[in-house]
GROMACS .gro file of C-alpha atoms in nm:
model
  286
    1MET     CA    1  -8.836   3.206   2.869
    2HIS     CA    2  -8.564   3.448   2.790
    3ARG     CA    3  -8.288   3.310   2.976
    4PRO     CA    4  -8.250   3.022   2.799
    5VAL     CA    5  -8.199   3.218   2.500
    6GLN     CA    6  -7.960   3.413   2.610
    7ARG     CA    7  -7.762   3.119   2.745
    8VAL     CA    8  -7.762   2.988   2.384
    9GLY     CA    9  -7.650   3.317   2.252
   10ARG     CA   10  -7.366   3.354   2.477
   11ALA     CA   11  -7.236   3.001   2.432
   12PRO     CA   12  -7.107   3.042   2.067
   13ARG     CA   13  -6.919   3.377   2.147
   14LEU     CA   14  -6.713   3.227   2.433
   15THR     CA   15  -6.650   2.941   2.228
   16ARG     CA   16  -6.501   3.182   1.968
   17ILE     CA   17  -6.306   3.346   2.221
   18LEU     CA   18  -6.168   3.015   2.348
   19VAL     CA   19  -6.087   2.885   2.000
   20SER     CA   20  -5.920   3.219   1.945
   21ALA     CA   21  -5.686   3.220   2.240
   22ALA     CA   22  -5.611   2.875   2.214
   23ALA     CA   23  -5.483   2.961   1.842
   24VAL     CA   24  -5.250   3.198   1.976
   25PRO     CA   25  -5.014   3.007   2.146
   26VAL     CA   26  -5.004   2.734   1.886
   27MET     CA   27  -4.918   2.992   1.651
   28LEU     CA   28  -4.618   3.104   1.902
   29VAL     CA   29  -4.511   2.763   1.918
   30ALA     CA   30  -4.516   2.710   1.545
   31ALA     CA   31  -4.358   3.060   1.485
   32GLY     CA   32  -4.071   2.947   1.758
   33CYS     CA   33  -3.984   2.594   1.582
   34SER     CA   34  -3.947   2.792   1.274
   35SER     CA   35  -3.707   3.030   1.429
   36ASP     CA   36  -3.503   2.728   1.577
   37SER     CA   37  -3.468   2.543   1.275
   38ASP     CA   38  -3.368   2.853   1.045
   39SER     CA   39  -3.096   2.947   1.333
   40GLY     CA   40  -2.985   2.582   1.325
   41ASP     CA   41  -2.939   2.598   0.952
   42ASP     CA   42  -2.725   2.910   0.986
   43ALA     CA   43  -2.509   2.754   1.270
   44GLN     CA   44  -2.426   2.466   1.065
   45LYS     CA   45  -2.363   2.705   0.737
   46SER     CA   46  -2.110   2.878   0.952
   47VAL     CA   47  -1.957   2.584   1.089
   48THR     CA   48  -1.899   2.399   0.782
   49PRO     CA   49  -1.667   2.641   0.622
   50ASP     CA   50  -1.436   2.616   0.922
   51ALA     CA   51  -1.443   2.218   0.913
   52LYS     CA   52  -1.316   2.242   0.545
   53VAL     CA   53  -1.062   2.478   0.665
   54SER     CA   54  -0.945   2.236   0.964
   55GLU     CA   55  -0.936   1.940   0.712
   56SER     CA   56  -0.740   2.096   0.471
   57ALA     CA   57  -0.483   2.245   0.761
   58SER     CA   58  -0.435   1.868   0.889
   59ALA     CA   59  -0.369   1.751   0.529
   60ASP     CA   60  -0.142   2.050   0.465
   61ALA     CA   61   0.034   1.926   0.823
   62ILE     CA   62   0.174   1.619   0.680
   63GLN     CA   63   0.527   1.614   0.570
   64PRO     CA   64   0.573   1.556   0.191
   65ALA     CA   65   0.704   1.258   0.098
   66ALA     CA   66   1.084   1.239   0.041
   67TYR     CA   67   1.054   1.059  -0.291
   68ALA     CA   68   0.874   1.131  -0.561
   69THR     CA   69   0.935   0.886  -0.868
   70LEU     CA   70   1.106   0.552  -0.893
   71PRO     CA   71   1.392   0.419  -1.140
   72ASP     CA   72   1.278   0.192  -1.422
   73PRO     CA   73   1.289  -0.168  -1.250
   74CYS     CA   74   1.481  -0.344  -1.511
   75SER     CA   75   1.780  -0.086  -1.458
   76VAL     CA   76   1.824  -0.067  -1.081
   77LEU     CA   77   2.074  -0.346  -1.091
   78SER     CA   78   2.416  -0.318  -1.288
   79LYS     CA   79   2.520  -0.580  -1.554
   80LYS     CA   80   2.764  -0.725  -1.328
   81THR     CA   81   2.545  -0.774  -1.032
   82LEU     CA   82   2.298  -0.953  -1.309
   83GLY     CA   83   2.592  -1.151  -1.445
   84GLU     CA   84   2.657  -1.302  -1.080
   85LEU     CA   85   2.299  -1.352  -1.000
   86VAL     CA   86   2.145  -1.455  -1.322
   87PRO     CA   87   2.443  -1.561  -1.519
   88LYS     CA   88   2.261  -1.729  -1.811
   89GLY     CA   89   1.989  -1.435  -1.799
   90SER     CA   90   2.110  -1.107  -1.771
   91LYS     CA   91   1.953  -0.980  -2.049
   92SER     CA   92   1.643  -1.155  -2.006
   93GLY     CA   93   1.471  -0.890  -1.783
   94LYS     CA   94   1.099  -0.863  -1.816
   95LYS     CA   95   0.934  -0.551  -1.707
   96GLY     CA   96   0.583  -0.605  -1.515
   97THR     CA   97   0.304  -0.374  -1.611
   98SER     CA   98   0.193  -0.072  -1.429
   99ASP     CA   99  -0.071   0.212  -1.454
  100ASP     CA  100   0.199   0.437  -1.282
  101ALA     CA  101   0.546   0.379  -1.317
  102ALA     CA  102   0.633   0.642  -1.060
  103GLN     CA  103   0.447   0.485  -0.818
  104ARG     CA  104   0.504   0.094  -0.879
  105GLY     CA  105   0.725  -0.138  -1.081
  106ASN     CA  106   0.878  -0.457  -1.095
  107CYS     CA  107   1.134  -0.666  -1.320
  108ASN     CA  108   1.227  -1.005  -1.318
  109TRP     CA  109   1.508  -1.246  -1.439
  110SER     CA  110   1.559  -1.625  -1.515
  111SER     CA  111   1.896  -1.834  -1.571
  112LEU     CA  112   1.919  -2.182  -1.665
  113ASP     CA  113   2.283  -2.304  -1.696
  114ASN     CA  114   2.197  -2.646  -1.859
  115ASN     CA  115   2.472  -2.929  -1.818
  116GLY     CA  116   2.308  -3.190  -1.999
  117VAL     CA  117   2.290  -3.541  -1.807
  118LYS     CA  118   2.518  -3.328  -1.559
  119GLY     CA  119   2.221  -3.145  -1.461
  120SER     CA  120   2.154  -2.783  -1.461
  121GLN     CA  121   2.189  -2.482  -1.234
  122PHE     CA  122   1.861  -2.247  -1.206
  123ARG     CA  123   1.818  -1.892  -1.080
  124TRP     CA  124   1.555  -1.671  -1.047
  125LEU     CA  125   1.553  -1.283  -0.943
  126ASN     CA  126   1.266  -1.061  -0.906
  127VAL     CA  127   1.259  -0.691  -0.822
  128ALA     CA  128   0.930  -0.482  -0.727
  129LEU     CA  129   0.932  -0.116  -0.617
  130LEU     CA  130   0.632   0.048  -0.449
  131ARG     CA  131   0.642   0.442  -0.368
  132PHE     CA  132   0.383   0.581  -0.123
  133ASP     CA  133   0.254   0.947  -0.137
  134SER     CA  134   0.187   1.122   0.173
  135ASP     CA  135  -0.191   1.206   0.203
  136THR     CA  136  -0.513   1.190   0.413
  137ARG     CA  137  -0.408   0.860   0.518
  138GLY     CA  138  -0.059   0.953   0.667
  139ALA     CA  139   0.305   1.038   0.595
  140GLY     CA  140   0.443   0.841   0.302
  141ASP     CA  141   0.710   0.680   0.503
  142GLU     CA  142   0.473   0.571   0.742
  143GLN     CA  143   0.251   0.416   0.494
  144ALA     CA  144   0.563   0.242   0.342
  145HIS     CA  145   0.704   0.100   0.712
  146ALA     CA  146   0.335  -0.050   0.746
  147TYR     CA  147   0.373  -0.234   0.392
  148PHE     CA  148   0.753  -0.306   0.464
  149GLU     CA  149   0.593  -0.485   0.778
  150LYS     CA  150   0.321  -0.688   0.577
  151GLN     CA  151   0.592  -0.799   0.303
  152VAL     CA  152   0.802  -0.945   0.567
  153THR     CA  153   0.559  -1.124   0.701
  154GLY     CA  154   0.425  -1.255   0.389
  155ALA     CA  155   0.760  -1.412   0.333
  156GLN     CA  156   0.786  -1.546   0.643
  157SER     CA  157   0.432  -1.751   0.607
  158ALA     CA  158   0.476  -1.863   0.249
  159LYS     CA  159   0.310  -2.198   0.155
  160GLY     CA  160   0.542  -2.493   0.170
  161ALA     CA  161   0.836  -2.307   0.317
  162LYS     CA  162   1.078  -2.532   0.546
  163GLY     CA  163   1.326  -2.386   0.787
  164VAL     CA  164   1.201  -2.022   0.769
  165LYS     CA  165   1.498  -1.802   0.932
  166SER     CA  166   1.446  -1.405   0.950
  167GLU     CA  167   1.734  -1.144   1.009
  168PRO     CA  168   1.780  -0.768   0.987
  169VAL     CA  169   2.016  -0.648   0.717
  170ALA     CA  170   2.229  -0.368   0.788
  171GLY     CA  171   2.352  -0.070   0.575
  172THR     CA  172   2.016  -0.106   0.340
  173GLY     CA  173   1.790   0.174   0.336
  174ASP     CA  174   1.614   0.304   0.664
  175GLU     CA  175   1.531  -0.082   0.763
  176ALA     CA  176   1.582  -0.409   0.593
  177THR     CA  177   1.476  -0.793   0.671
  178ALA     CA  178   1.601  -1.103   0.494
  179VAL     CA  179   1.389  -1.407   0.524
  180ARG     CA  180   1.500  -1.718   0.362
  181TYR     CA  181   1.376  -2.065   0.345
  182ASP     CA  182   1.366  -2.381   0.160
  183LEU     CA  183   1.110  -2.510  -0.073
  184LYS     CA  184   1.053  -2.875  -0.206
  185LYS     CA  185   0.926  -2.892  -0.564
  186LYS     CA  186   0.919  -3.212  -0.794
  187GLU     CA  187   1.205  -3.037  -0.992
  188GLY     CA  188   1.406  -3.005  -0.702
  189SER     CA  189   1.476  -2.841  -0.367
  190PHE     CA  190   1.515  -2.476  -0.414
  191LYS     CA  191   1.666  -2.190  -0.174
  192GLN     CA  192   1.443  -1.905  -0.139
  193GLN     CA  193   1.594  -1.530  -0.042
  194THR     CA  194   1.365  -1.264  -0.015
  195ILE     CA  195   1.510  -0.896   0.132
  196VAL     CA  196   1.231  -0.644   0.206
  197THR     CA  197   1.383  -0.295   0.229
  198ARG     CA  198   1.210   0.058   0.299
  199VAL     CA  199   1.415   0.367   0.189
  200GLU     CA  200   1.205   0.679   0.317
  201ASN     CA  201   0.837   0.593   0.151
  202VAL     CA  202   0.960   0.354  -0.112
  203VAL     CA  203   0.973  -0.017  -0.018
  204VAL     CA  204   1.214  -0.262  -0.243
  205THR     CA  205   1.128  -0.604  -0.227
  206LEU     CA  206   1.386  -0.852  -0.342
  207ASP     CA  207   1.341  -1.193  -0.441
  208TYR     CA  208   1.610  -1.469  -0.545
  209ASN     CA  209   1.616  -1.827  -0.529
  210GLY     CA  210   1.807  -2.112  -0.701
  211ALA     CA  211   1.786  -2.475  -0.741
  212GLY     CA  212   2.035  -2.768  -0.845
  213LEU     CA  213   1.809  -2.968  -1.124
  214ALA     CA  214   1.812  -3.319  -1.276
  215GLY     CA  215   2.067  -3.433  -1.006
  216GLU     CA  216   2.305  -3.121  -0.991
  217LYS     CA  217   2.408  -2.994  -0.652
  218THR     CA  218   2.149  -2.746  -0.431
  219PRO     CA  219   2.332  -2.402  -0.429
  220ASP     CA  220   2.424  -2.300  -0.085
  221ALA     CA  221   2.210  -2.077   0.077
  222ALA     CA  222   2.476  -1.844   0.265
  223ASP     CA  223   2.600  -1.749  -0.076
  224LEU     CA  224   2.238  -1.675  -0.218
  225LEU     CA  225   2.181  -1.486   0.069
  226LYS     CA  226   2.502  -1.272   0.012
  227ASP     CA  227   2.448  -1.234  -0.349
  228ALA     CA  228   2.083  -1.135  -0.252
  229GLU     CA  229   2.180  -0.838   0.003
  230LYS     CA  230   2.420  -0.684  -0.269
  231ALA     CA  231   2.138  -0.683  -0.528
  232ALA     CA  232   1.918  -0.521  -0.264
  233LYS     CA  233   2.172  -0.250  -0.153
  234GLU     CA  234   2.220  -0.196  -0.516
  235ALA     CA  235   1.841  -0.118  -0.555
  236VAL     CA  236   1.802   0.082  -0.275
  237ALA     CA  237   2.076   0.317  -0.425
  238ALA     CA  238   1.902   0.341  -0.746
  239VAL     CA  239   1.602   0.449  -0.600
  240THR     CA  240   1.799   0.741  -0.430
  241ALA     CA  241   1.943   0.844  -0.717
  242ALA     CA  242   1.662   0.864  -0.925
  243ASN     CA  243   1.530   1.141  -0.683
  244GLY     CA  244   1.849   1.339  -0.647
  245ASP     CA  245   2.112   1.371  -0.372
  246GLY     CA  246   1.856   1.555  -0.141
  247GLY     CA  247   1.597   1.297  -0.198
  248ALA     CA  248   1.289   1.518  -0.114
  249SER     CA  249   1.167   1.751  -0.422
  250ALA     CA  250   0.900   1.989  -0.472
  251SER     CA  251   0.689   1.758  -0.680
  252ALA     CA  252   0.694   1.510  -0.390
  253SER     CA  253   0.421   1.761  -0.218
  254GLU     CA  254   0.193   1.690  -0.498
  255PRO     CA  255   0.082   1.333  -0.505
  256SER     CA  256  -0.011   1.191  -0.847
  257SER     CA  257  -0.373   1.117  -0.908
  258SER     CA  258  -0.313   0.724  -0.904
  259SER     CA  259  -0.157   0.737  -0.575
  260LYS     CA  260  -0.456   0.954  -0.431
  261ALA     CA  261  -0.657   0.667  -0.564
  262SER     CA  262  -0.456   0.385  -0.398
  263SER     CA  263  -0.509   0.248  -0.054
  264GLY     CA  264  -0.223   0.148   0.220
  265SER     CA  265  -0.473  -0.129   0.288
  266LYS     CA  266  -0.558  -0.218  -0.040
  267ALA     CA  267  -0.330  -0.454  -0.250
  268PRO     CA  268  -0.100  -0.218  -0.375
  269SER     CA  269  -0.040  -0.349  -0.727
  270LYS     CA  270  -0.066  -0.671  -0.934
  271SER     CA  271   0.283  -0.611  -1.028
  272ALA     CA  272   0.411  -0.550  -0.679
  273SER     CA  273   0.230  -0.848  -0.521
  274LYS     CA  274   0.422  -1.057  -0.759
  275SER     CA  275   0.713  -0.978  -0.554
  276ALA     CA  276   0.646  -1.217  -0.287
  277SER     CA  277   0.632  -1.507  -0.535
  278PRO     CA  278   0.912  -1.717  -0.732
  279SER     CA  279   0.923  -1.778  -1.076
  280LYS     CA  280   0.651  -1.992  -1.290
  281SER     CA  281   0.877  -2.268  -1.301
  282ALA     CA  282   0.814  -2.432  -1.001
  283THR     CA  283   0.925  -2.167  -0.763
  284LYS     CA  284   0.594  -1.996  -0.719
  285LYS     CA  285   0.501  -1.985  -0.360
  286ASP     CA  286   0.115  -2.074  -0.448
   0.00000   0.00000   0.00000
């Protein structure tokens, strides 16, 4: 009669012992997890500063861009050159708007030599400048080279272009390409010349076209190309002169805030994008 009572009495004690024993490894496991978590945080904290230092070192390793500023786009061509390319509009230069004149700018001129019933000679000229800073996206000249190629491709694939021809231009910046073609418009036949040049971290895009209107003779494309190449060389020389003889300057190592916000793949600027388009008077590449 007493054995059942003794067995019943032992059972609760045994249960308590087993429960207590089971609780020990659970606590140890929990403590172990907590310890691992803390050590992971510490490891992460110890790595993060090094990573930031590495990123900073990588950015510092990029060579500063050679040119830190741009000249006034409406002053890159001499009065003599403007008189030859746009004889009736050498003083008609219109500067495009820019949020950072040290990074981008453009200027265009138009000329109409009206001879009444004998017809008219029309000319349109546009010079666009775009400068790239060295930053985390890469060296300024490398970004400029990529944009240079993009501009050349854009000129070669202009809508409505006929008889497209491309050729390198010697003695103009670090690399230069001339793209020419014909455009048929209701006003007449236009001869388009586009010279894309890169000098260090700056890209110069010069558009020049001409047409004989109201029965006037169409201008010679070879003559227009010769004039465009001369103007492009002058514009490149103006960019170099604006940055001093040495080119590179101390300020080149400090990119402007607006250039940091801009992107190489992003459309550079409204004013620069106009460089691939002729004038509104039926010469626009639409």
